[in-house]
Amino acid sequence: LKLGPSVPCRWRRDGWMLAEDDDADVLVLFLQCALFTILRARGAYPAESFRRRRVFSGHFLSWWSSCADVESYVITLCASLRSAISRESLQRLLLDLHWRRRGGSERFVVDFPGRRPERPGLERGLGEALARLEL
């Protein structure tokens, strides 16, 4: 199975698991989950258009869009950043949400530290960050 053009995964009974031990793929998956979580938490799409998915070897739950167009857009966007993530040249991702109906906008920032922790610390830290996004 593939979550996106460059994120090979396989399904295990307890959730999605990366097929390769590549930190860049872990970070791409984190960005996908983070964007879906933000979109759901901020009401960009109806809550019923999201479902829970196990990530990071099944240890964490994250929101994932069940709308094919939204899913495809987020997966493609994050996969396009994989090369920059792999080279450690992506320092920050900004997500600006502009609200037509309710007016105003919100900005979300994902900063990438210069030095990545070792796995499994990386997956644990990213999973905990996803949980904080929902608060």
PDB file of C-alpha atoms in Angstrom:
ATOM      1  CA  LEU A   1       0.000   0.000   0.000  1.00  0.00           C
ATOM      2  CA  LYS A   2       1.064   3.600  -0.479  1.00  0.00           C
ATOM      3  CA  LEU A   3      -0.063   6.633   1.484  1.00  0.00           C
ATOM      4  CA  GLY A   4       1.429   8.915  -1.121  1.00  0.00           C
ATOM      5  CA  PRO A   5       3.874   8.932  -4.018  1.00  0.00           C
ATOM      6  CA  SER A   6       6.907   8.507  -1.746  1.00  0.00           C
ATOM      7  CA  VAL A   7       5.562   7.095   1.495  1.00  0.00           C
ATOM      8  CA  PRO A   8       5.440   3.301   1.183  1.00  0.00           C
ATOM      9  CA  CYS A   9       3.439   1.689   3.959  1.00  0.00           C
ATOM     10  CA  ARG A  10       1.952  -1.638   4.797  1.00  0.00           C
ATOM     11  CA  TRP A  11      -1.120  -2.386   6.837  1.00  0.00           C
ATOM     12  CA  ARG A  12      -0.733  -4.274  10.068  1.00  0.00           C
ATOM     13  CA  ARG A  13      -3.595  -5.337  12.269  1.00  0.00           C
ATOM     14  CA  ASP A  14      -2.764  -2.511  14.701  1.00  0.00           C
ATOM     15  CA  GLY A  15      -2.367   0.234  12.084  1.00  0.00           C
ATOM     16  CA  TRP A  16      -0.196   1.700   9.346  1.00  0.00           C
ATOM     17  CA  MET A  17       3.519   1.012   9.514  1.00  0.00           C
ATOM     18  CA  LEU A  18       6.246   2.457   7.330  1.00  0.00           C
ATOM     19  CA  ALA A  19       7.746  -0.142   5.034  1.00  0.00           C
ATOM     20  CA  GLU A  20      11.159   1.516   5.175  1.00  0.00           C
ATOM     21  CA  ASP A  21      13.037   2.929   8.116  1.00  0.00           C
ATOM     22  CA  ASP A  22      13.507   6.363   6.597  1.00  0.00           C
ATOM     23  CA  ASP A  23      13.219   9.404   8.838  1.00  0.00           C
ATOM     24  CA  ALA A  24      12.122  11.546   5.887  1.00  0.00           C
ATOM     25  CA  ASP A  25       9.141   9.238   5.328  1.00  0.00           C
ATOM     26  CA  VAL A  26       8.274   9.492   9.031  1.00  0.00           C
ATOM     27  CA  LEU A  27       8.316  13.288   8.795  1.00  0.00           C
ATOM     28  CA  VAL A  28       6.212  13.286   5.606  1.00  0.00           C
ATOM     29  CA  LEU A  29       3.649  11.079   7.343  1.00  0.00           C
ATOM     30  CA  PHE A  30       3.718  13.435  10.342  1.00  0.00           C
ATOM     31  CA  LEU A  31       3.026  16.449   8.096  1.00  0.00           C
ATOM     32  CA  GLN A  32       0.112  14.645   6.466  1.00  0.00           C
ATOM     33  CA  CYS A  33      -1.366  13.770   9.850  1.00  0.00           C
ATOM     34  CA  ALA A  34      -0.715  17.274  11.212  1.00  0.00           C
ATOM     35  CA  LEU A  35      -2.496  18.936   8.282  1.00  0.00           C
ATOM     36  CA  PHE A  36      -5.496  16.607   8.539  1.00  0.00           C
ATOM     37  CA  THR A  37      -5.665  17.187  12.295  1.00  0.00           C
ATOM     38  CA  ILE A  38      -5.540  20.972  11.885  1.00  0.00           C
ATOM     39  CA  LEU A  39      -8.188  20.912   9.151  1.00  0.00           C
ATOM     40  CA  ARG A  40     -10.489  18.839  11.351  1.00  0.00           C
ATOM     41  CA  ALA A  41      -9.834  20.688  14.607  1.00  0.00           C
ATOM     42  CA  ARG A  42     -10.457  24.082  13.013  1.00  0.00           C
ATOM     43  CA  GLY A  43     -13.615  22.971  11.196  1.00  0.00           C
ATOM     44  CA  ALA A  44     -12.304  23.486   7.670  1.00  0.00           C
ATOM     45  CA  TYR A  45     -14.363  20.445   6.622  1.00  0.00           C
ATOM     46  CA  PRO A  46     -17.236  18.641   8.355  1.00  0.00           C
ATOM     47  CA  ALA A  47     -16.079  16.464  11.253  1.00  0.00           C
ATOM     48  CA  GLU A  48     -17.728  13.413   9.691  1.00  0.00           C
ATOM     49  CA  SER A  49     -15.340  13.658   6.719  1.00  0.00           C
ATOM     50  CA  PHE A  50     -12.453  12.524   8.950  1.00  0.00           C
ATOM     51  CA  ARG A  51     -11.685   9.192  10.552  1.00  0.00           C
ATOM     52  CA  ARG A  52      -9.045   7.958  12.975  1.00  0.00           C
ATOM     53  CA  ARG A  53      -6.011   6.130  11.620  1.00  0.00           C
ATOM     54  CA  ARG A  54      -3.216   4.444  13.539  1.00  0.00           C
ATOM     55  CA  VAL A  55       0.243   5.786  12.687  1.00  0.00           C
ATOM     56  CA  PHE A  56       3.840   5.303  13.798  1.00  0.00           C
ATOM     57  CA  SER A  57       3.769   1.520  14.160  1.00  0.00           C
ATOM     58  CA  GLY A  58       0.221   1.697  15.506  1.00  0.00           C
ATOM     59  CA  HIS A  59       1.185   3.525  18.698  1.00  0.00           C
ATOM     60  CA  PHE A  60      -0.681   6.767  17.960  1.00  0.00           C
ATOM     61  CA  LEU A  61      -4.041   7.758  16.498  1.00  0.00           C
ATOM     62  CA  SER A  62      -4.352  10.604  14.027  1.00  0.00           C
ATOM     63  CA  TRP A  63      -7.150  12.148  12.007  1.00  0.00           C
ATOM     64  CA  TRP A  64      -7.221  11.351   8.283  1.00  0.00           C
ATOM     65  CA  SER A  65      -9.579  12.757   5.663  1.00  0.00           C
ATOM     66  CA  SER A  66     -12.085  10.366   4.116  1.00  0.00           C
ATOM     67  CA  CYS A  67     -12.689  12.879   1.294  1.00  0.00           C
ATOM     68  CA  ALA A  68     -10.667  11.654  -1.696  1.00  0.00           C
ATOM     69  CA  ASP A  69      -9.886  15.138  -3.042  1.00  0.00           C
ATOM     70  CA  VAL A  70      -8.685  16.503   0.305  1.00  0.00           C
ATOM     71  CA  GLU A  71      -6.697  13.339   1.000  1.00  0.00           C
ATOM     72  CA  SER A  72      -5.051  13.448  -2.428  1.00  0.00           C
ATOM     73  CA  TYR A  73      -4.171  17.133  -2.118  1.00  0.00           C
ATOM     74  CA  VAL A  74      -2.564  16.797   1.340  1.00  0.00           C
ATOM     75  CA  ILE A  75      -0.675  13.609   0.428  1.00  0.00           C
ATOM     76  CA  THR A  76       0.657  15.139  -2.793  1.00  0.00           C
ATOM     77  CA  LEU A  77       1.635  18.383  -1.075  1.00  0.00           C
ATOM     78  CA  CYS A  78       3.524  16.631   1.715  1.00  0.00           C
ATOM     79  CA  ALA A  79       5.167  14.132  -0.649  1.00  0.00           C
ATOM     80  CA  SER A  80       6.456  17.046  -2.729  1.00  0.00           C
ATOM     81  CA  LEU A  81       8.343  18.236   0.363  1.00  0.00           C
ATOM     82  CA  ARG A  82      10.056  14.881   0.935  1.00  0.00           C
ATOM     83  CA  SER A  83      13.237  15.788  -0.936  1.00  0.00           C
ATOM     84  CA  ALA A  84      13.699  18.987   1.082  1.00  0.00           C
ATOM     85  CA  ILE A  85      12.944  17.087   4.290  1.00  0.00           C
ATOM     86  CA  SER A  86      15.448  14.388   3.363  1.00  0.00           C
ATOM     87  CA  ARG A  87      18.166  17.011   2.761  1.00  0.00           C
ATOM     88  CA  GLU A  88      17.149  18.700   6.045  1.00  0.00           C
ATOM     89  CA  SER A  89      16.648  21.942   4.134  1.00  0.00           C
ATOM     90  CA  LEU A  90      12.990  22.424   5.113  1.00  0.00           C
ATOM     91  CA  GLN A  91      13.051  24.537   8.248  1.00  0.00           C
ATOM     92  CA  ARG A  92       9.419  25.599   8.557  1.00  0.00           C
ATOM     93  CA  LEU A  93       6.018  24.905   7.042  1.00  0.00           C
ATOM     94  CA  LEU A  94       3.337  27.599   7.279  1.00  0.00           C
ATOM     95  CA  LEU A  95      -0.337  26.806   6.920  1.00  0.00           C
ATOM     96  CA  ASP A  96      -2.623  29.810   6.540  1.00  0.00           C
ATOM     97  CA  LEU A  97      -6.346  29.159   6.795  1.00  0.00           C
ATOM     98  CA  HIS A  98      -8.583  31.951   5.519  1.00  0.00           C
ATOM     99  CA  TRP A  99     -12.229  31.822   6.545  1.00  0.00           C
ATOM    100  CA  ARG A 100     -14.646  33.252   3.988  1.00  0.00           C
ATOM    101  CA  ARG A 101     -17.839  32.629   5.918  1.00  0.00           C
ATOM    102  CA  ARG A 102     -16.709  33.542   9.411  1.00  0.00           C
ATOM    103  CA  GLY A 103     -14.006  36.007   8.347  1.00  0.00           C
ATOM    104  CA  GLY A 104     -10.434  36.235   9.523  1.00  0.00           C
ATOM    105  CA  SER A 105      -7.575  33.837   9.207  1.00  0.00           C
ATOM    106  CA  GLU A 106      -5.328  31.596  11.277  1.00  0.00           C
ATOM    107  CA  ARG A 107      -1.683  30.635  10.824  1.00  0.00           C
ATOM    108  CA  PHE A 108      -0.157  27.352  11.907  1.00  0.00           C
ATOM    109  CA  VAL A 109       3.602  26.828  11.919  1.00  0.00           C
ATOM    110  CA  VAL A 110       5.493  23.533  11.901  1.00  0.00           C
ATOM    111  CA  ASP A 111       9.165  24.073  12.707  1.00  0.00           C
ATOM    112  CA  PHE A 112      11.757  21.410  11.960  1.00  0.00           C
ATOM    113  CA  PRO A 113      14.704  21.278  14.319  1.00  0.00           C
ATOM    114  CA  GLY A 114      18.139  21.278  12.742  1.00  0.00           C
ATOM    115  CA  ARG A 115      19.014  17.925  14.283  1.00  0.00           C
ATOM    116  CA  ARG A 116      16.542  15.036  14.400  1.00  0.00           C
ATOM    117  CA  PRO A 117      16.294  12.720  17.382  1.00  0.00           C
ATOM    118  CA  GLU A 118      16.953   9.036  16.851  1.00  0.00           C
ATOM    119  CA  ARG A 119      14.089   6.643  16.285  1.00  0.00           C
ATOM    120  CA  PRO A 120      11.962   5.552  18.137  1.00  0.00           C
ATOM    121  CA  GLY A 121      12.277   8.889  19.935  1.00  0.00           C
ATOM    122  CA  LEU A 122      11.399  10.626  16.675  1.00  0.00           C
ATOM    123  CA  GLU A 123       8.128   8.720  16.237  1.00  0.00           C
ATOM    124  CA  ARG A 124       7.201   9.130  19.903  1.00  0.00           C
ATOM    125  CA  GLY A 125       7.864  12.883  19.795  1.00  0.00           C
ATOM    126  CA  LEU A 126       5.872  13.318  16.585  1.00  0.00           C
ATOM    127  CA  GLY A 127       2.979  11.244  17.929  1.00  0.00           C
ATOM    128  CA  GLU A 128       2.871  13.386  21.069  1.00  0.00           C
ATOM    129  CA  ALA A 129       2.934  16.535  18.919  1.00  0.00           C
ATOM    130  CA  LEU A 130      -0.082  15.236  16.976  1.00  0.00           C
ATOM    131  CA  ALA A 131      -1.954  14.704  20.232  1.00  0.00           C
ATOM    132  CA  ARG A 132      -1.217  18.311  21.287  1.00  0.00           C
ATOM    133  CA  LEU A 133      -2.569  19.636  17.979  1.00  0.00           C
ATOM    134  CA  GLU A 134      -6.046  18.465  19.002  1.00  0.00           C
ATOM    135  CA  LEU A 135      -6.134  20.569  22.167  1.00  0.00           C
TER     136      LEU A 135
END
